[in-house]
Coordinates of C-alpha atoms in Angstrom, one line a residue:
Chain N
X1 CA 0.0 0.0 0.0
X2 CA 2.7 2.4 1.1
X3 CA 4.8 1.4 -1.9
X4 CA 1.9 2.0 -4.2
X5 CA 1.2 5.4 -2.7
X6 CA 4.8 6.5 -3.1
X7 CA 4.9 5.2 -6.7
X8 CA 1.7 7.2 -7.4
X9 CA 3.3 10.3 -6.0
X10 CA 6.6 9.7 -7.8
X11 CA 4.9 9.8 -11.1
X12 CA 3.6 13.3 -10.3
X13 CA 6.2 14.7 -7.9
X14 CA 10.0 13.9 -7.5
X15 CA 9.6 12.6 -3.9
X16 CA 11.9 9.6 -3.9
X17 CA 14.6 11.2 -6.0
X18 CA 14.5 14.3 -3.8
X19 CA 14.9 12.3 -0.7
X20 CA 17.7 10.4 -2.3
X21 CA 19.5 13.4 -3.6
X22 CA 19.2 15.6 -0.5
X23 CA 19.3 13.0 2.2
X24 CA 20.0 9.3 1.8
X25 CA 22.6 9.8 -0.9
X26 CA 23.6 13.4 -0.1
X27 CA 27.4 13.1 0.3
X28 CA 28.7 14.6 3.5
X29 CA 32.4 14.5 4.7
X30 CA 32.8 11.9 7.3
X31 CA 35.3 13.9 9.4
X32 CA 32.8 16.7 10.4
X33 CA 33.2 17.6 14.1
X34 CA 30.4 18.6 16.4
X35 CA 31.0 22.2 15.4
X36 CA 29.1 21.3 12.3
X37 CA 25.9 20.7 14.3
X38 CA 25.1 24.3 14.7
X39 CA 23.5 25.0 11.3
X40 CA 20.9 22.3 12.0
X41 CA 20.4 23.7 15.5
X42 CA 19.8 27.2 14.0
X43 CA 17.1 25.7 11.8
X44 CA 15.5 24.0 14.9
X45 CA 15.5 27.3 16.8
X46 CA 13.8 29.0 13.9
X47 CA 11.0 26.5 13.9
X48 CA 10.6 26.7 17.7
X49 CA 10.4 30.5 17.5
X50 CA 7.8 30.3 14.7
X51 CA 5.7 27.8 16.6
X52 CA 5.8 29.6 19.9
X53 CA 5.4 33.0 18.2
X54 CA 2.2 32.1 16.5
X55 CA 0.6 31.0 19.8
X56 CA 1.9 34.1 21.6
X57 CA 0.3 36.3 18.8
X58 CA -3.1 34.7 19.6
X59 CA -3.0 36.3 23.1
X60 CA -0.8 39.4 22.6
X61 CA -2.3 42.8 21.9
X62 CA -0.3 45.2 19.8
X63 CA -1.6 48.4 21.3
X64 CA 0.5 50.8 23.4
X65 CA -2.2 50.9 26.1
X66 CA -2.6 47.1 26.3
X67 CA 0.7 45.4 25.2
X68 CA 2.4 45.3 28.6
X69 CA -0.8 44.0 30.3
X70 CA -1.3 41.4 27.6
X71 CA 2.2 40.0 28.3
X72 CA 1.2 39.6 32.0
X73 CA -2.1 38.1 30.9
X74 CA 0.0 35.5 28.9
X75 CA 2.3 34.9 31.9
X76 CA -0.4 34.5 34.5
X77 CA -3.8 33.5 32.9
X78 CA -3.1 31.7 29.6
X79 CA -2.6 28.0 30.1
X80 CA 1.1 27.4 29.8
X81 CA 1.4 30.9 28.5
X82 CA 4.5 31.4 30.8
X83 CA 6.1 28.4 29.0
X84 CA 5.3 29.8 25.5
X85 CA 6.7 33.2 26.5
X86 CA 9.9 31.9 28.2
X87 CA 10.5 29.6 25.3
X88 CA 10.2 32.5 22.9
X89 CA 12.3 35.0 24.9
X90 CA 15.0 32.4 25.7
X91 CA 14.8 31.2 22.1
X92 CA 15.8 34.7 20.8
X93 CA 19.0 34.5 22.8
X94 CA 19.5 30.9 21.9
X95 CA 19.2 31.8 18.2
X96 CA 22.1 34.2 18.5
X97 CA 24.2 31.8 20.5
X98 CA 23.8 29.1 17.9
X99 CA 24.3 31.5 14.9
X100 CA 27.4 33.1 16.4
X101 CA 28.9 29.7 17.0
X102 CA 28.0 28.7 13.5
X103 CA 29.7 31.8 12.2
X104 CA 32.8 31.3 14.4
X105 CA 33.2 27.8 13.1
X106 CA 33.0 29.1 9.5
X107 CA 35.7 31.7 10.3
X108 CA 37.9 29.2 12.2
X109 CA 37.9 26.6 9.4
X110 CA 37.8 29.0 6.5
X111 CA 34.5 27.6 5.3
X112 CA 33.7 30.9 3.6
X113 CA 36.4 30.3 1.0
X114 CA 35.9 29.4 -2.6
X115 CA 33.5 27.9 -3.7
X116 CA 31.4 28.8 -0.7
X117 CA 31.2 32.6 -1.0
X118 CA 27.5 32.7 -1.9
X119 CA 26.7 30.3 0.9
X120 CA 28.5 32.7 3.3
X121 CA 26.8 35.7 1.9
X122 CA 23.3 34.2 2.2
X123 CA 24.3 33.5 5.8
X124 CA 25.2 37.1 6.2
X125 CA 21.8 38.1 4.9
X126 CA 20.2 35.7 7.4
X127 CA 22.2 37.4 10.2
X128 CA 20.9 40.8 9.2
X129 CA 17.3 39.5 9.1
X130 CA 17.7 37.9 12.4
X131 CA 19.0 41.1 13.9
X132 CA 16.1 43.0 12.5
X133 CA 13.6 40.5 13.8
X134 CA 14.9 40.4 17.3
X135 CA 15.2 44.2 17.5
X136 CA 11.5 44.5 16.5
X137 CA 10.4 41.7 18.7
X138 CA 12.1 43.3 21.7
X139 CA 9.8 46.3 21.4
X140 CA 6.6 44.2 21.8
X141 CA 6.6 43.7 25.6
X142 CA 6.4 47.5 25.8
X143 CA 8.7 47.7 28.9
X144 CA 11.1 50.5 29.7
X145 CA 14.0 48.9 28.0
X146 CA 11.9 47.9 24.9
X147 CA 10.8 51.5 24.5
X148 CA 14.1 53.2 25.1
X149 CA 16.1 50.6 23.1
X150 CA 13.8 51.2 20.1
X151 CA 14.0 55.0 20.6
X152 CA 17.8 54.9 20.6
X153 CA 18.2 52.6 17.6
X154 CA 15.6 54.3 15.4
X155 CA 17.3 57.6 16.3
X156 CA 20.5 56.4 14.7
X157 CA 18.8 56.8 11.3
X158 CA 19.0 60.5 11.9
X159 CA 22.5 60.2 10.6
X160 CA 21.1 59.6 7.1
X161 CA 22.4 62.5 4.9
X162 CA 19.8 65.2 4.0
X163 CA 16.7 63.2 4.9
X164 CA 17.6 61.9 8.4
X165 CA 14.7 63.5 10.2
X166 CA 12.2 62.2 7.7
X167 CA 13.6 58.7 7.8
X168 CA 13.3 58.5 11.6
X169 CA 9.6 59.6 11.4
X170 CA 9.0 57.2 8.6
X171 CA 10.4 54.3 10.6
X172 CA 8.5 55.2 13.8
X173 CA 5.3 56.3 12.1
X174 CA 5.3 59.2 14.5
X175 CA 7.6 61.8 15.9
X176 CA 8.5 59.7 18.9
X177 CA 8.3 55.9 19.5
X178 CA 4.6 55.3 20.1
X179 CA 1.5 53.2 19.2
X180 CA 2.2 53.5 15.5
X181 CA 5.8 52.1 16.1
X182 CA 4.4 49.2 18.1
X183 CA 1.8 48.2 15.6
X184 CA 4.2 48.3 12.6
X185 CA 7.0 46.5 14.5
X186 CA 4.4 43.8 15.4
X187 CA 3.3 43.5 11.8
X188 CA 6.9 43.2 10.5
X189 CA 7.9 40.9 13.4
X190 CA 5.2 38.5 12.1
X191 CA 6.2 39.0 8.5
X192 CA 10.0 38.6 8.6
X193 CA 10.0 35.0 9.8
X194 CA 8.5 34.0 6.5
X195 CA 11.2 36.0 4.7
X196 CA 13.8 34.3 6.9
X197 CA 12.4 30.9 6.1
X198 CA 12.7 31.6 2.4
X199 CA 16.2 32.8 2.9
X200 CA 17.0 29.6 4.8
X201 CA 15.8 27.6 1.8
X202 CA 18.2 29.6 -0.4
X203 CA 21.0 29.1 2.1
X204 CA 20.3 25.3 1.9
X205 CA 20.2 25.3 -1.9
X206 CA 23.6 27.0 -1.9
X207 CA 24.9 24.5 0.6
X208 CA 23.7 21.5 -1.4
X209 CA 25.4 22.8 -4.5
X210 CA 28.8 23.2 -2.9
X211 CA 28.3 20.6 -0.1
X212 CA 29.6 21.0 3.5
X213 CA 33.2 22.1 4.1
X214 CA 35.1 20.0 6.6
X215 CA 38.0 20.4 9.1
X216 CA 40.7 19.4 6.6
X217 CA 39.7 22.3 4.4
X218 CA 39.9 20.4 1.1
X219 CA 37.2 18.7 -0.9
X220 CA 37.5 15.0 0.2
X221 CA 37.6 12.1 -2.3
X222 CA 34.3 10.4 -2.9
X223 CA 35.2 7.5 -0.6
X224 CA 35.5 9.9 2.3
X225 CA 32.0 11.2 1.9
X226 CA 29.1 9.4 3.6
X227 CA 25.4 9.8 3.1
X228 CA 23.8 12.4 5.3
X229 CA 21.1 10.0 6.4
X230 CA 21.5 8.1 8.6
X231 CA 24.9 9.3 9.8
X232 CA 24.3 12.9 10.2
X233 CA 20.6 12.8 11.0
X234 CA 21.4 10.7 14.1
X235 CA 24.4 12.9 14.9
X236 CA 22.2 16.1 14.7
X237 CA 19.5 14.4 16.8
X238 CA 22.0 13.7 19.5
X239 CA 23.4 17.2 19.3
X240 CA 19.8 18.5 19.5
X241 CA 19.3 16.5 22.7
X242 CA 22.4 18.1 24.3
X243 CA 21.3 21.5 23.1
X244 CA 17.7 21.1 24.5
X245 CA 19.1 20.1 27.9
X246 CA 21.0 23.4 28.1
X247 CA 18.1 25.4 26.6
X248 CA 15.5 23.9 28.9
X249 CA 17.6 24.5 31.9
X250 CA 17.5 28.2 31.1
X251 CA 13.7 28.1 30.2
X252 CA 12.7 26.3 33.4
X253 CA 15.1 27.4 36.0
X254 CA 16.6 30.8 35.1
X255 CA 14.3 32.2 32.4
X256 CA 14.8 35.8 33.6
X257 CA 18.5 35.8 32.7
X258 CA 17.7 37.4 29.4
X259 CA 15.0 39.7 30.6
X260 CA 16.2 43.1 31.9
X261 CA 14.7 44.1 35.2
X262 CA 13.8 47.5 33.7
X263 CA 11.7 45.7 31.1
X264 CA 9.3 44.7 33.9
X265 CA 8.4 48.4 34.2
X266 CA 5.9 49.6 31.6
X267 CA 7.2 51.9 29.0
X268 CA 7.3 55.5 30.1
X269 CA 8.2 58.2 27.5
X270 CA 8.6 60.8 30.3
X271 CA 11.3 58.8 32.2
X272 CA 14.6 57.7 30.7
X273 CA 16.1 54.6 32.5
X274 CA 19.5 55.2 34.2
X275 CA 21.4 53.4 31.5
X276 CA 20.0 51.9 28.3
X277 CA 21.5 48.6 27.4
X278 CA 20.6 46.6 24.3
X279 CA 20.2 42.8 24.5
X280 CA 23.5 40.9 25.0
X281 CA 23.8 39.9 21.4
X282 CA 24.1 43.5 20.2
X283 CA 26.6 44.6 22.9
X284 CA 29.8 44.3 20.9
X285 CA 28.3 46.3 18.0
X286 CA 26.8 48.8 20.4
X287 CA 30.3 49.3 21.9
X288 CA 31.6 50.1 18.5
X289 CA 28.8 52.6 17.9
X290 CA 29.7 54.3 21.1
X291 CA 33.4 54.3 20.5
X292 CA 33.0 56.8 17.6
X293 CA 32.4 60.3 19.0
X294 CA 30.4 61.4 15.9
X295 CA 26.9 60.1 15.2
X296 CA 27.3 59.5 11.5
X297 CA 30.7 58.0 12.0
X298 CA 29.3 55.7 14.7
X299 CA 26.5 54.5 12.5
X300 CA 28.9 53.8 9.6
X301 CA 31.2 51.9 12.0
X302 CA 28.4 49.8 13.4
X303 CA 27.1 49.0 9.9
X304 CA 30.6 48.1 8.8
X305 CA 31.3 46.0 11.8
X306 CA 28.3 43.7 10.9
X307 CA 28.8 43.8 7.1
X308 CA 32.6 43.3 7.1
X309 CA 32.2 39.5 7.5
X310 CA 30.9 39.5 3.9
X311 CA 34.4 40.6 2.7
X312 CA 36.1 37.5 4.2
X313 CA 36.4 35.6 1.0
X314 CA 38.3 38.5 -0.6
X315 CA 40.4 39.4 2.4
X316 CA 41.7 35.9 3.1
X317 CA 44.4 35.5 0.4
X318 CA 45.8 32.2 1.7
X319 CA 45.5 28.9 -0.2
X320 CA 46.5 26.8 2.8
X321 CA 43.5 24.6 3.6
X322 CA 41.9 24.0 6.9
X323 CA 41.5 27.6 8.2
X324 CA 43.0 28.3 11.6
X325 CA 43.6 24.6 12.0
X326 CA 46.8 24.6 10.0
X327 CA 47.6 28.3 9.9
X328 CA 49.5 29.7 12.9
X329 CA 49.0 33.4 12.3
X330 CA 45.4 33.1 11.3
X331 CA 44.8 31.1 14.5
X332 CA 46.3 33.9 16.6
X333 CA 44.1 36.4 14.8
X334 CA 41.0 34.2 15.3
X335 CA 41.5 33.9 19.0
X336 CA 42.4 37.6 19.3
X337 CA 39.2 38.4 17.5
X338 CA 37.2 36.3 19.9
X339 CA 38.7 38.0 22.9
X340 CA 38.2 41.4 21.3
X341 CA 34.5 40.7 20.9
X342 CA 34.2 39.6 24.5
X343 CA 35.9 42.8 25.6
X344 CA 33.6 44.9 23.3
X345 CA 30.6 43.1 24.7
X346 CA 31.7 43.9 28.3
X347 CA 32.3 47.5 27.4
X348 CA 28.9 47.8 25.6
X349 CA 27.1 46.7 28.8
X350 CA 28.9 49.3 31.1
X351 CA 27.9 52.9 31.6
X352 CA 30.2 55.3 29.8
X353 CA 33.2 56.2 31.9
X354 CA 36.7 57.4 30.9
X355 CA 38.1 53.9 31.3
X356 CA 35.3 52.2 29.2
X357 CA 35.7 54.8 26.5
X358 CA 39.4 54.1 26.1
X359 CA 39.0 50.3 26.2
X360 CA 36.1 50.6 23.8
X361 CA 38.1 52.6 21.3
X362 CA 41.1 50.3 21.5
X363 CA 39.0 47.2 21.1
X364 CA 37.0 48.8 18.2
X365 CA 40.2 49.7 16.4
X366 CA 41.5 46.2 16.9
X367 CA 38.2 44.8 15.6
X368 CA 38.7 46.5 12.2
X369 CA 42.5 46.2 12.3
X370 CA 42.3 42.4 12.4
X371 CA 40.0 42.3 9.4
X372 CA 42.0 44.9 7.4
X373 CA 45.4 43.3 8.1
X374 CA 44.1 39.9 7.0
X375 CA 45.0 40.2 3.3
X376 CA 48.6 41.0 4.1
X377 CA 49.0 38.6 7.0
X378 CA 47.4 35.7 5.1
X379 CA 49.7 36.2 2.1
X380 CA 52.8 36.5 4.3
X381 CA 51.7 33.5 6.2
X382 CA 51.4 31.3 3.1
X383 CA 54.8 32.4 1.8
X384 CA 56.4 31.6 5.2
X385 CA 54.7 28.2 5.4
X386 CA 55.6 27.2 1.8
X387 CA 59.2 28.4 2.4
X388 CA 59.6 26.3 5.5
X389 CA 57.9 23.3 3.8
X390 CA 54.4 22.2 4.7
X391 CA 53.9 19.5 7.3
X392 CA 53.7 16.1 5.6
X393 CA 50.0 15.4 6.4
X394 CA 49.1 18.8 5.0
X395 CA 51.1 18.1 1.9
X396 CA 49.2 14.8 1.5
X397 CA 45.9 16.6 1.7
X398 CA 47.0 19.2 -0.9
X399 CA 48.2 16.4 -3.2
X400 CA 44.9 14.6 -2.8
X401 CA 43.0 17.7 -3.7
X402 CA 45.3 18.3 -6.7
X403 CA 44.8 14.9 -8.1
X404 CA 41.0 15.4 -7.7
X405 CA 41.1 18.5 -9.7
X406 CA 43.3 17.2 -12.5
X407 CA 40.9 15.0 -14.5
X408 CA 38.3 17.8 -14.6
X409 CA 40.5 19.9 -16.9
X410 CA 40.2 17.3 -19.7
X411 CA 36.4 16.8 -20.1
X412 CA 33.3 18.6 -19.2
X413 CA 31.8 15.7 -17.2
X414 CA 31.7 17.5 -13.9
Chain G
X1 CA 47.7 32.6 27.2
X2 CA 49.3 35.8 28.4
X3 CA 46.8 37.7 26.3
X4 CA 43.9 36.0 28.0
X5 CA 45.4 36.7 31.4
X6 CA 46.0 40.3 30.7
X7 CA 42.5 40.9 29.4
X8 CA 41.0 39.1 32.3
X9 CA 43.0 41.3 34.7
X10 CA 41.9 44.4 32.8
X11 CA 38.3 43.3 33.0
X12 CA 38.5 42.6 36.8
X13 CA 40.0 46.0 37.4
X14 CA 37.4 47.8 35.3
X15 CA 34.4 46.0 36.9
X16 CA 35.9 47.0 40.3
X17 CA 35.8 50.7 39.5
X18 CA 32.5 50.6 37.8
X19 CA 30.7 48.9 40.6
X20 CA 32.1 51.0 43.4
X21 CA 29.5 53.8 43.0
X22 CA 26.5 51.5 43.3
X23 CA 24.9 50.8 46.6
X24 CA 25.7 47.4 48.0
X25 CA 22.6 45.3 48.4
X26 CA 22.1 43.0 51.4
X27 CA 22.4 39.6 49.8
X28 CA 21.4 37.6 52.9
X29 CA 19.2 34.6 52.1
X30 CA 15.5 35.2 51.7
X31 CA 12.7 32.6 52.4
X32 CA 10.5 31.4 49.7
X33 CA 8.4 28.8 51.5
X34 CA 4.6 28.9 51.6
X35 CA 4.3 29.9 55.3
X36 CA 6.6 32.9 54.7
X37 CA 4.6 33.8 51.6
X38 CA 1.3 33.7 53.5
X39 CA 2.6 35.8 56.4
X40 CA 4.0 38.2 53.9
X41 CA 0.6 38.3 52.1
X42 CA -1.1 39.4 55.4
X43 CA 1.4 42.3 55.7
X44 CA 1.1 43.3 52.1
X45 CA -2.7 43.1 51.8
X46 CA -3.4 44.8 55.2
X47 CA -0.7 47.5 54.9
X48 CA 1.0 48.0 51.6
X49 CA -2.2 47.6 49.6
X50 CA -3.5 50.7 51.2
X51 CA -1.4 52.9 49.0
X52 CA 0.0 50.4 46.4
X53 CA -2.1 48.4 43.9
X54 CA -1.3 44.8 42.9
X55 CA -3.2 45.0 39.7
X56 CA -2.1 41.6 38.2
X57 CA -3.1 39.7 41.4
X58 CA -6.8 38.8 41.9
X59 CA -8.4 37.8 45.2
X60 CA -8.9 34.4 43.7
X61 CA -5.1 34.1 43.3
X62 CA -4.7 34.5 47.0
X63 CA -7.1 31.7 47.7
X64 CA -5.1 29.6 45.1
X65 CA -1.9 30.4 46.9
X66 CA -3.4 29.0 50.1
X67 CA -5.1 31.8 52.0
X68 CA -8.2 30.9 54.0
X69 CA -11.2 31.8 51.9
X70 CA -12.9 33.5 54.8
X71 CA -9.9 35.8 55.3
X72 CA -9.9 36.7 51.6
X73 CA -13.6 37.4 51.8
X74 CA -13.0 39.8 54.6
X75 CA -10.3 41.6 52.6
X76 CA -12.3 41.9 49.4
X77 CA -15.6 43.1 51.1
X78 CA -18.2 43.4 48.3
X79 CA -15.7 43.2 45.5
X80 CA -15.9 40.0 43.3
X81 CA -13.4 37.2 43.8
X82 CA -11.9 38.0 40.3
X83 CA -11.3 41.7 41.2
X84 CA -7.7 42.8 41.1
X85 CA -6.1 44.1 44.3
X86 CA -6.4 47.8 43.6
X87 CA -5.1 50.4 46.1
X88 CA -7.5 51.7 48.7
X89 CA -6.1 55.2 48.2
X90 CA -7.4 56.8 45.0
X91 CA -4.7 58.0 42.5
X92 CA -5.7 61.6 43.1
X93 CA -5.4 61.3 46.8
X94 CA -2.1 59.5 46.4
X95 CA -0.7 62.3 44.2
X96 CA -1.7 64.8 46.9
X97 CA -0.1 62.9 49.7
X98 CA 3.1 61.9 47.9
X99 CA 4.0 65.1 46.0
X100 CA 2.6 64.2 42.7
X101 CA 3.7 60.6 42.6
X102 CA 1.4 57.6 42.6
X103 CA 2.9 54.7 44.6
X104 CA 4.0 52.1 42.1
X105 CA 2.1 48.8 41.5
X106 CA 3.7 46.0 43.4
X107 CA 2.7 42.9 41.3
X108 CA 6.0 42.9 39.4
X109 CA 8.1 44.8 41.9
X110 CA 10.2 41.8 42.8
X111 CA 11.2 41.5 39.1
X112 CA 11.4 45.1 38.2
X113 CA 14.6 46.1 40.0
X114 CA 18.2 44.9 39.5
X115 CA 18.7 42.5 42.4
X116 CA 15.0 41.4 42.6
X117 CA 13.9 40.4 46.1
X118 CA 17.3 41.4 47.5
X119 CA 16.7 44.9 46.3
X120 CA 13.3 45.0 48.0
X121 CA 14.7 43.7 51.3
X122 CA 17.7 46.2 51.2
X123 CA 15.4 49.0 50.3
X124 CA 12.7 48.4 52.9
X125 CA 15.3 48.0 55.7
X126 CA 17.6 50.7 54.2
X127 CA 16.2 53.7 56.2
X128 CA 18.6 55.5 58.5
X129 CA 18.3 58.6 60.7
X130 CA 20.5 61.4 59.1
X131 CA 22.4 64.1 60.9
X132 CA 19.4 66.5 60.9
X133 CA 17.1 64.0 62.5
X134 CA 15.1 63.1 59.4
X135 CA 15.1 59.7 57.8
X136 CA 16.9 58.9 54.6
X137 CA 16.9 55.7 52.4
X138 CA 20.4 54.5 51.6
X139 CA 19.3 52.3 48.7
X140 CA 16.9 54.8 47.0
X141 CA 17.5 58.3 48.4
X142 CA 14.9 59.9 46.2
X143 CA 12.1 57.7 47.5
X144 CA 8.8 59.4 48.7
X145 CA 7.8 56.5 50.8
X146 CA 8.2 57.1 54.5
X147 CA 9.9 54.5 56.8
X148 CA 6.8 52.4 57.1
X149 CA 8.5 49.7 59.1
X150 CA 10.0 52.2 61.6
X151 CA 13.4 50.6 61.3
X152 CA 15.4 53.9 61.3
X153 CA 14.3 54.9 64.8
X154 CA 14.3 51.4 66.3
X155 CA 17.3 50.8 68.5
X156 CA 16.2 47.6 70.3
X157 CA 18.1 44.7 68.5
X158 CA 15.3 42.2 69.2
X159 CA 12.8 44.5 67.5
X160 CA 15.1 45.2 64.6
X161 CA 15.5 41.5 64.0
X162 CA 11.7 41.1 64.0
X163 CA 11.3 43.9 61.5
X164 CA 13.9 42.2 59.3
X165 CA 12.1 38.9 59.5
X166 CA 8.8 40.6 58.6
X167 CA 10.4 42.3 55.6
X168 CA 11.8 39.0 54.4
X169 CA 8.3 37.5 54.4
X170 CA 7.0 40.5 52.4
X171 CA 9.7 39.8 49.8
X172 CA 8.7 36.2 49.7
X173 CA 5.1 37.1 48.9
X174 CA 6.1 39.7 46.3
X175 CA 8.5 37.2 44.6
X176 CA 5.5 34.9 44.2
X177 CA 3.3 37.7 43.0
X178 CA 5.9 38.6 40.3
X179 CA 5.9 35.1 38.9
X180 CA 3.1 33.0 40.3
X181 CA 3.9 30.0 38.1
X182 CA 7.6 29.7 39.2
X183 CA 7.0 26.7 41.5
X184 CA 5.1 24.9 38.7
X185 CA 7.8 25.8 36.2
X186 CA 10.6 24.4 38.4
X187 CA 8.7 21.2 39.1
X188 CA 7.9 20.6 35.5
X189 CA 11.5 21.5 34.6
X190 CA 12.9 18.6 36.6
X191 CA 10.8 16.2 34.6
X192 CA 11.7 17.8 31.3
X193 CA 15.4 17.8 32.0
X194 CA 15.2 14.2 33.2
X195 CA 13.3 13.1 30.1
X196 CA 15.8 14.9 27.9
X197 CA 18.8 13.4 29.7
X198 CA 17.5 9.8 29.1
X199 CA 16.5 10.6 25.5
X200 CA 19.9 12.1 24.8
X201 CA 21.7 9.1 26.3
X202 CA 19.7 6.8 24.1
X203 CA 20.4 8.9 21.1
X204 CA 24.1 8.8 21.8
X205 CA 24.0 5.0 22.0
X206 CA 22.1 4.9 18.8
X207 CA 24.5 7.3 17.1
X208 CA 27.5 5.1 18.2
X209 CA 25.7 2.0 16.8
X210 CA 25.2 3.7 13.4
X211 CA 28.7 5.1 13.2
X212 CA 30.3 1.8 14.1
X213 CA 29.8 0.8 10.5
X214 CA 32.5 3.3 9.4
X215 CA 34.5 3.8 12.6
X216 CA 37.0 1.2 11.3
X217 CA 38.2 3.5 8.5
X218 CA 41.4 5.4 9.2
X219 CA 41.0 9.0 10.2
X220 CA 41.4 11.7 7.5
X221 CA 43.8 13.9 9.4

């Protein structure tokens, strides 16, 4: 019966061939480490955010006079409303944790390099969408931090040349953040997940064209690729289990970790909180914004700090495979960058003092300096490594890759 | 390694200077058992509720918490069981008495300040007599609320300890009021984590079984 049904479908829709091509015969490098689990986890968090978000929207009221109360209605009166809300608010942070690790892995292993530039750039677009979604979602509880966070960030668009004033009003729908801002942020917060889902499909299409990178940094021979299913479906499921234990620990035992105390006070346009702090995932970028004394300069710097990742395929000039794994200088830069981001994150959370301004400026300078010095460092590093002679196992890998590429030059049967 | 150490040192130094200006909160342990909550409830409903509303708490919630229905009936008078605990003082009267400020709603107070219940405890017991003979609050100097517990003038150590105990019970009740489902959440959480732990172990075993088919192959690196 099942066989017949599938056969019936297959004559009308490429079901079996799709499953074969994308799953049961989809070649995946067998040496992937657990750092390769985070893309799947990001997809899982997206689904969880969609599912909880739809149910939250059934009870939430996007109205400046009712929004705060409706959140408390969800937390207190709706059956398991507290669970939906804590899953969603913790999920937002989890999304960034997972995506940042996913990006760090890409940077460490050089997975953005040829031929995966488009894969990396669609990921960059997903990051921007995620940032927009979380920023708009954060306004919805209509607490003090929601309100003032949105006020500060929309105000940044004042730096737009000539039409700054108009752009800010256009974004807010009013002269200040108010009911019009709340309703449009809610509408867009509900719309963007569909755009993000479509962007994820594009990201996956790009992935399935070029296939996964792997720790060795070369395209493995066919015999070293294994089918995605069952090997990586089960590995992803196990990773998901570990992830859910950590996630649920936050949701059930310390769910207020990611909710600012000030956001339990209803929005009050007449009273600015002592210091306005964005959510933790924006802190490093916020520190870069504050490090530049001029508004326009700050906005350019914060935009560049997010967008500069897209330039990685051009800036990394080295041909040594395996990213930081085999490259001593690049490895130092990678860890330096990680420390620099943590310092920036710390500075972003602190009230402005003389000390934080100096540390923030030095760390912001280092942030860009690391990126901009990469073309020269990576070139020099490769020269140095080739002069000294590559380690034997690395040479073997390179030879293997070379052999793989040779036959393709003859015919067009790729 | 040296890099890590240096930045860690730098961070430690910075956090020291940044935190110095903030008032230190009393972090002594606070009760959260039902008895303490119920005693705190008596204090809050019969005293604090005079000026402060608790608009997200209904009289029915107090019964659900464990208050005797007769006692709750006495408190609510002719108001329905589903009425919220609004303040007895009207907003206009409150503005007149407190220099234009309406006493804040207390339902979320335990979650609305950095430090949570510890902030409330430190604040409520933070009144001192200043040099001019007036009272001042060390945690929130701008507060309009008088020293309702009378802790500033109290010199008897026994009495001071009683006031402190009383205050802790108030924080226990307000912590419950800020998140009434917290107990249920933690109870459910234990089962969820337990279930996930077993599931994850099984998945690990399963993963090992599947991967055994190719584990014999030599590693790539």
